[in-house]
Short mmCIF file of C-alpha atoms in Angstrom, two decimals:
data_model
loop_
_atom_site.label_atom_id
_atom_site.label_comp_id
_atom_site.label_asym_id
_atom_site.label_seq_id
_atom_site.Cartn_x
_atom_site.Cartn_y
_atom_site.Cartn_z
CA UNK A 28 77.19 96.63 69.91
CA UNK A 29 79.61 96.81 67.57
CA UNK A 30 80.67 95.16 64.40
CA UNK A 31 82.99 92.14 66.32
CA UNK A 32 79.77 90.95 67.89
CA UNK A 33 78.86 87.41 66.42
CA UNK A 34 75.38 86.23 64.39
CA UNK A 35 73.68 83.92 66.40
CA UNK A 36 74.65 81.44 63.27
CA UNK A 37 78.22 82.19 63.64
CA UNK A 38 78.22 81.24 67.39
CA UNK A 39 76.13 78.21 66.81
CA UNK A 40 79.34 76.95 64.14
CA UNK A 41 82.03 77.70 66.89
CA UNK A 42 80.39 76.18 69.83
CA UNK A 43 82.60 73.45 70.54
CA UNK A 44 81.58 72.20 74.31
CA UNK A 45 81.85 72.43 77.51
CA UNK A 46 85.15 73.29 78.56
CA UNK A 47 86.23 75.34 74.95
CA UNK A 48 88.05 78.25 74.31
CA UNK A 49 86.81 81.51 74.47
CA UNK A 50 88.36 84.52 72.86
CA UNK A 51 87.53 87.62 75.38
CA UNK A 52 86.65 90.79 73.16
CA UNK A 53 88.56 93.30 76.15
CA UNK A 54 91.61 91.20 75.76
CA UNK A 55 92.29 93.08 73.25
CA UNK A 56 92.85 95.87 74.84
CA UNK A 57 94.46 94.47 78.06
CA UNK A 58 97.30 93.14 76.12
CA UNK A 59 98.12 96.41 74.66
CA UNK A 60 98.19 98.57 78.02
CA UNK A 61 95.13 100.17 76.85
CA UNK A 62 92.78 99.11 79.31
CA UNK A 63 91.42 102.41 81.44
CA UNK A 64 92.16 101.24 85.38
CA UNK A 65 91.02 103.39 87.88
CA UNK A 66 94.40 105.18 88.44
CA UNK A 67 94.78 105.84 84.83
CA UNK A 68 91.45 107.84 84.74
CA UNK A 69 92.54 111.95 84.55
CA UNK A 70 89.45 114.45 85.03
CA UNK A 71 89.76 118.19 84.86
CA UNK A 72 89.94 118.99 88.48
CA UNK A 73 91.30 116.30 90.12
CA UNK A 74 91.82 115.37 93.30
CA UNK A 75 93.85 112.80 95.02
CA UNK A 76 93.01 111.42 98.85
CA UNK A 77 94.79 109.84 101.32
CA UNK A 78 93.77 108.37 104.09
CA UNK A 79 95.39 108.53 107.65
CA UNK A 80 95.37 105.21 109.16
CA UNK A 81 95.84 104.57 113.17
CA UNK A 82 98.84 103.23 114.01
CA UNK A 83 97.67 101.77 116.96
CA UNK A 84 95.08 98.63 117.04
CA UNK A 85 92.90 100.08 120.11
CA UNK A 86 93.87 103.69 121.24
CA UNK A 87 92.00 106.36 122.41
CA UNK A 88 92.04 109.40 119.94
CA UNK A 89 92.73 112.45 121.75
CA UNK A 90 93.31 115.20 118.84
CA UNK A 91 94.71 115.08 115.16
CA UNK A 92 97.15 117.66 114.29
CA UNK A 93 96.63 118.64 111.33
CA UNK A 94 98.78 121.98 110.77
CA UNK A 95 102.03 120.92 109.43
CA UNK A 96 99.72 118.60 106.45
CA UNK A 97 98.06 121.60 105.96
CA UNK A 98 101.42 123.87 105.30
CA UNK A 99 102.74 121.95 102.31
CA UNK A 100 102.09 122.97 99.26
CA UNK A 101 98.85 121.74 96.77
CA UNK A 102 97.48 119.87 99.98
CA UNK A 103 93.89 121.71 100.08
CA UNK A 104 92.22 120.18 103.30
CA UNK A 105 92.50 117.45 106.25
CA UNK A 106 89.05 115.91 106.42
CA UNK A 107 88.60 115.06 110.39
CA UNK A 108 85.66 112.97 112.29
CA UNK A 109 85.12 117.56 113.52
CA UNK A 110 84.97 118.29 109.57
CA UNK A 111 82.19 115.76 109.34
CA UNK A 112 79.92 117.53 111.89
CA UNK A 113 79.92 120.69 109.68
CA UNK A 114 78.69 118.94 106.87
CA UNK A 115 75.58 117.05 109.19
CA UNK A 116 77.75 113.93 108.47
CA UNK A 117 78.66 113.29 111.69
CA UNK A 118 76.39 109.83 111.59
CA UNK A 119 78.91 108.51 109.05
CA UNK A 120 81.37 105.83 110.79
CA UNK A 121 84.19 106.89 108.07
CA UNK A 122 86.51 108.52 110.05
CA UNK A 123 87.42 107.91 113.36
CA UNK A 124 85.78 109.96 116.49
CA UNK A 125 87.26 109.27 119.89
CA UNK A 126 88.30 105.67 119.60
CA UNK A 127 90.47 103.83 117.23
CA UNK A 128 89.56 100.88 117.01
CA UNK A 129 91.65 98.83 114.93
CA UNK A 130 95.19 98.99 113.32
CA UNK A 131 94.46 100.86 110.00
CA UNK A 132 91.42 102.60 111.23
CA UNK A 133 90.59 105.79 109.15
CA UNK A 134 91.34 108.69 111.37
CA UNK A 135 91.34 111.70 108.75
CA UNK A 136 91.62 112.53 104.79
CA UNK A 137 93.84 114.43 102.75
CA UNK A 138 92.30 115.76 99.34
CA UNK A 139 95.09 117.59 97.41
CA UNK A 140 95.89 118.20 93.87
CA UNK A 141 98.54 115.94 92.42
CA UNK A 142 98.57 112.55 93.73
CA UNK A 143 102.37 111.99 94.16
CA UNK A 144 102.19 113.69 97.51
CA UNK A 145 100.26 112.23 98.93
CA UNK A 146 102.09 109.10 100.43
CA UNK A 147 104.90 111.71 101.12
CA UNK A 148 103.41 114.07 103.68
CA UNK A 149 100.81 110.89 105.02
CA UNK A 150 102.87 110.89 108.60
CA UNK A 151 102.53 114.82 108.82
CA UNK A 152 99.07 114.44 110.26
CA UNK A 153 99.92 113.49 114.15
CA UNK A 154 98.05 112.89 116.92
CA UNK B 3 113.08 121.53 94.29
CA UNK B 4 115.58 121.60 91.45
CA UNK B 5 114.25 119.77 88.51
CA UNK B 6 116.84 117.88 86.22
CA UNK B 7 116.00 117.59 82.05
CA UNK B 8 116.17 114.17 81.19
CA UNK B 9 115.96 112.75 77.41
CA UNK B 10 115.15 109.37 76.64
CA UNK B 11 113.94 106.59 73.72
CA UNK B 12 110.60 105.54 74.47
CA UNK B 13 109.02 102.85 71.87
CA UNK B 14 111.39 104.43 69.43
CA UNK B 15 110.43 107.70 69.95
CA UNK B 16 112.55 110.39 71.57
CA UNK B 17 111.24 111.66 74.21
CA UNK B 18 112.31 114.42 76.54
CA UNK B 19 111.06 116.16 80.25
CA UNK B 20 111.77 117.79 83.41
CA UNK B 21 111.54 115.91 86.57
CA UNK B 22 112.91 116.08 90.10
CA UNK B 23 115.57 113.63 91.11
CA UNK B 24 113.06 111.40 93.25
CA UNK B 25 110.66 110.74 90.49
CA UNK B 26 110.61 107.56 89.65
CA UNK B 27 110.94 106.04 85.92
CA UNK B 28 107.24 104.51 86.10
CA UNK B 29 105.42 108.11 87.30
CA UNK B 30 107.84 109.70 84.55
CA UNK B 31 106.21 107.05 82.34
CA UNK B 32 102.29 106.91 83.34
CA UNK B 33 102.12 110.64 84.36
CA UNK B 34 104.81 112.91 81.63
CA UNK B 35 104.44 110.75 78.96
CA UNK B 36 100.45 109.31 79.74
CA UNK B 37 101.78 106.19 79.05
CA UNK B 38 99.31 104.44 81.36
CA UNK B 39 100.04 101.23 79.86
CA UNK B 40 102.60 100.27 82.60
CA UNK B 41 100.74 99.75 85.74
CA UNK B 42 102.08 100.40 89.58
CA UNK B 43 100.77 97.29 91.07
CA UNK B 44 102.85 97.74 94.52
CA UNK B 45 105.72 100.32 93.93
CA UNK B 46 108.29 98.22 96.11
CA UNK B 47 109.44 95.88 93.45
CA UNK B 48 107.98 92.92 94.30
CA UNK B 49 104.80 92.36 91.44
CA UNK B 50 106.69 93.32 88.56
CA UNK B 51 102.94 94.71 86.89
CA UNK B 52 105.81 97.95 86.37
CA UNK B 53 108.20 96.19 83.89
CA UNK B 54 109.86 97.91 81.19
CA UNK B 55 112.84 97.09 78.76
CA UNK B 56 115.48 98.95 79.06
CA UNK B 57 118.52 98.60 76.94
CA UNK B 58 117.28 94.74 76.37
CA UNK B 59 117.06 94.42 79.87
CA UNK B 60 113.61 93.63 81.97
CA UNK B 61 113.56 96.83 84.52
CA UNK B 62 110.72 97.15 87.09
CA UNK B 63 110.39 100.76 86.52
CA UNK B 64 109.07 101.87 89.66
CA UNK B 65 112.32 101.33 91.33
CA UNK B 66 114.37 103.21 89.09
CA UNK B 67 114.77 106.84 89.26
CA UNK B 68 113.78 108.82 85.63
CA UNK B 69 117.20 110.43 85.81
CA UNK B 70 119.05 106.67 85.71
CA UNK B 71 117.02 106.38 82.73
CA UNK B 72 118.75 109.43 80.80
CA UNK B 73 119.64 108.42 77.36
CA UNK B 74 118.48 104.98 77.54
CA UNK B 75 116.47 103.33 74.84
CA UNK B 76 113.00 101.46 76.39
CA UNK B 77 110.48 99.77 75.43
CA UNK B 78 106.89 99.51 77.34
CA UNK B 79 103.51 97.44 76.46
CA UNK B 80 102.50 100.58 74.67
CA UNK B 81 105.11 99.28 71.95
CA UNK B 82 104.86 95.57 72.05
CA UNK B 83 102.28 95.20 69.08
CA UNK B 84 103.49 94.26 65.76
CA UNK B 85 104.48 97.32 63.10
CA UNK B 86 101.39 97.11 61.57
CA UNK B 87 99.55 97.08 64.79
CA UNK B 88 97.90 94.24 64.97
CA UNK B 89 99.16 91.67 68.30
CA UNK B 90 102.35 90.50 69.01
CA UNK B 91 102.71 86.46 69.26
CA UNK B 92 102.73 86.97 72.57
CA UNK B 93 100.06 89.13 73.23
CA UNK B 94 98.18 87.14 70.42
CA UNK B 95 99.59 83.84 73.25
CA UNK B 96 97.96 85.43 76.53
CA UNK B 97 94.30 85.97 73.93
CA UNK B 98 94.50 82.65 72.86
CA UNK B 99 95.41 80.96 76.03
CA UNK B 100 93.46 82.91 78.21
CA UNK B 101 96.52 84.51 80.17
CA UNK B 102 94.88 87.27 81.49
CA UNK B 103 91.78 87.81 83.60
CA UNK B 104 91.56 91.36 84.88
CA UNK B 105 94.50 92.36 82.99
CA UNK B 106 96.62 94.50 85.77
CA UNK B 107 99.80 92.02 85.90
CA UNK B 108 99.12 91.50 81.73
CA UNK B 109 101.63 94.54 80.59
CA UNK B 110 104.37 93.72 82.85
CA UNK B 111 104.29 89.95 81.82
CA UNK B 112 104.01 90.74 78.21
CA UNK B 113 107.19 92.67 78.98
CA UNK B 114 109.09 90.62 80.76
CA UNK B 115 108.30 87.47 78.48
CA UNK B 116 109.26 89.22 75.35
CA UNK B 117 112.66 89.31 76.77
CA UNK B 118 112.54 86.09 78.38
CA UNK B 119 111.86 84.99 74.59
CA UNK B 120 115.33 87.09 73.03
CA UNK B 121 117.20 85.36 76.30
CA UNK B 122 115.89 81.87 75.40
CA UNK B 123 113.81 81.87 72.24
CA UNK B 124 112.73 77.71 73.18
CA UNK B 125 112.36 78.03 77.08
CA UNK B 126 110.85 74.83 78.99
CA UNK B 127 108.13 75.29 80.98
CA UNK B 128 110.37 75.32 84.35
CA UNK B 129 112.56 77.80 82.60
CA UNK B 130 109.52 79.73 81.65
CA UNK B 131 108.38 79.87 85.39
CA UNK B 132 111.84 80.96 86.60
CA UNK B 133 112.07 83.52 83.93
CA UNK B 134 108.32 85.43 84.78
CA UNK B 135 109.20 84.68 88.67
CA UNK B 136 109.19 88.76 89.06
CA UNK B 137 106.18 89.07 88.27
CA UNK B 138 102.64 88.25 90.48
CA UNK B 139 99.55 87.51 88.82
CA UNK B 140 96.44 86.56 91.07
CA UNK B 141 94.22 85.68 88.72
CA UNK B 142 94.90 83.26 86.38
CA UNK B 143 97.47 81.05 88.65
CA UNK B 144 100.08 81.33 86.26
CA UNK B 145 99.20 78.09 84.30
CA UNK B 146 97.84 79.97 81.13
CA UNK B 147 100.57 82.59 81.33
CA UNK B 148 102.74 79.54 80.83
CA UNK B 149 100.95 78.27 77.95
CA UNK B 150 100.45 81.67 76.66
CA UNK B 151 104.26 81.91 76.29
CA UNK B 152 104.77 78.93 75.22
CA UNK B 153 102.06 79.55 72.37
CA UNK B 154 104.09 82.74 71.79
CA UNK B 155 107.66 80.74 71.56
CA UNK B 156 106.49 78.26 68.88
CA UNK B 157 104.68 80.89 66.97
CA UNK B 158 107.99 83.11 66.17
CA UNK B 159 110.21 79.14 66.13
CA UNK B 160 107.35 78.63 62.97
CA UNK B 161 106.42 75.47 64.85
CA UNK B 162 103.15 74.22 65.79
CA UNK B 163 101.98 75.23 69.44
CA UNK B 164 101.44 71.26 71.48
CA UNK B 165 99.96 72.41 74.18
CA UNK B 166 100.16 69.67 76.93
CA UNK B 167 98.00 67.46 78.62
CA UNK B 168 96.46 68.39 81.94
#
């Protein structure tokens, strides 16, 4: 803990009833900008996903085309329902297999490095 | 694809980059400069968590290009705390008032009601919700934003904060 923390005498003096003020130590922080959100967190290596979403609310996936995602630039991989089975993670319900079964049903992922292409190239993978 | 140099003030410093022509002023922000201060709550302009000052203008940055923002002067959360860096009166306000709950909306409202406050240094509390109407918070409900502000407004006025009766 650090040094803001409170005696147990101090907190006794402020207590002031139900229903008081209370000053919120991270506030601090969230007033500057300095609070650490998950899209402000940068580790060496990085990668950014995106998924592929069905744009149909009850289809039947036949195959996902995934060579024109896979020609741009910094895009590293299309993770598929088939990648899955490589990996003995075929049991996973992540990524759509042969139905899609909802609007916005995960049908693939795109790792790549640098996130700003990702929402760019999302429509490449077709199927 | 062609990249264009662009040179701007950013809380008073100069500050200077290449970026292509579709890069927008809030990734030019959060991801050149690691500013990560100014959040990207939507990126279509409607939450307003993105909101910069810009020549003494409220700008949600993520629907401005960085090359519109050549040679302008602006001014993020990053550069809202007092000289001597302790809390502005308003982001002393939101503390005190309990404005904020998870914080994401908090630098864009800090923003925007710091020039809210050089518009209309005495705003009433409909003129305060008109004048943060840009920007979505869905936490707090907007009632201690209000009273945050308004604890901000009498602070720099040297008059003492009422706050009123629920």
């Amino acid at each position: 803990m650090n040094d803001l923390t409170p005696t147990r005498e101090q907190r006794t003096a402020a207590l002031e009833g139900m229903g008081c003020k209370r000053k919120r130590v991270e506030d601090i922080r969230f007033t500057q900008g300095k609070g650490n959100y998950v899209d402000d967190v940068k580790l060496p290596g990085m990668l950014h996903g995106d998924f592929v979403r069905s744009p149909h609310p009850h289809a039947r996936v036949k195959k996902i085309d995934d060579s024109a995602a896979l020609k741009v630039p910094g895009v590293l991989a299309v993770i598929t329902a088939e990648t899955l089975k490589t990996v003995n993670l075929a049991w996973m319900p992540t990524l759509g297999r042969r139905r899609a079964d909802g609007a916005g049903r995960r049908q693939g992922a795109v790792p790549e490095s640098g996130g700003r292409l990702r929402r760019r190239h999302r429509p490449l993978c077709g199927r | 694809m062609a990249k264009t140099h662009v040179t701007m003030k950013v809380n008073g410093a100069e500050v200077e980059g290449l970026v292509e022509p579709r890069t927008l002023l809030v990734h030019f922000i959060r991801e050149n400069l690691q500013m990560t201060g100014t959040h990207i709550g939507c990126e279509t302009t409607h939450c307003g968590a993105c909101t910069v000052d810009i020549d003494g203008m409220s700008v949600k940055s993520c629907t401005m290009f960085a090359v519109q923002a050549d040679g302008t002067d602006i001014t993020t959360i990053e550069g809202m705390a007092n000289a001597d860096g302790t809390l502005s009166a308003l982001q002393e306000g939101f503390r005190m008032m309990h404005g904020l709950q998870c914080g994401f909306c908090t630098p864009g409202m800090i923003v925007r009601a710091h020039r809210l406050l050089k518009e209309n240094p005495s705003p009433s509390e409909p003129e305060i919700r008109m004048g943060i109407s840009g920007n979505i918070c869905r936490c707090t409900g907007y009632q201690n934003i209000v009273k945050a502000i308004q604890y901000a407004a009498a602070k720099i006025n040297g008059v003492e904060f009422q706050e009123a009766a629920e």
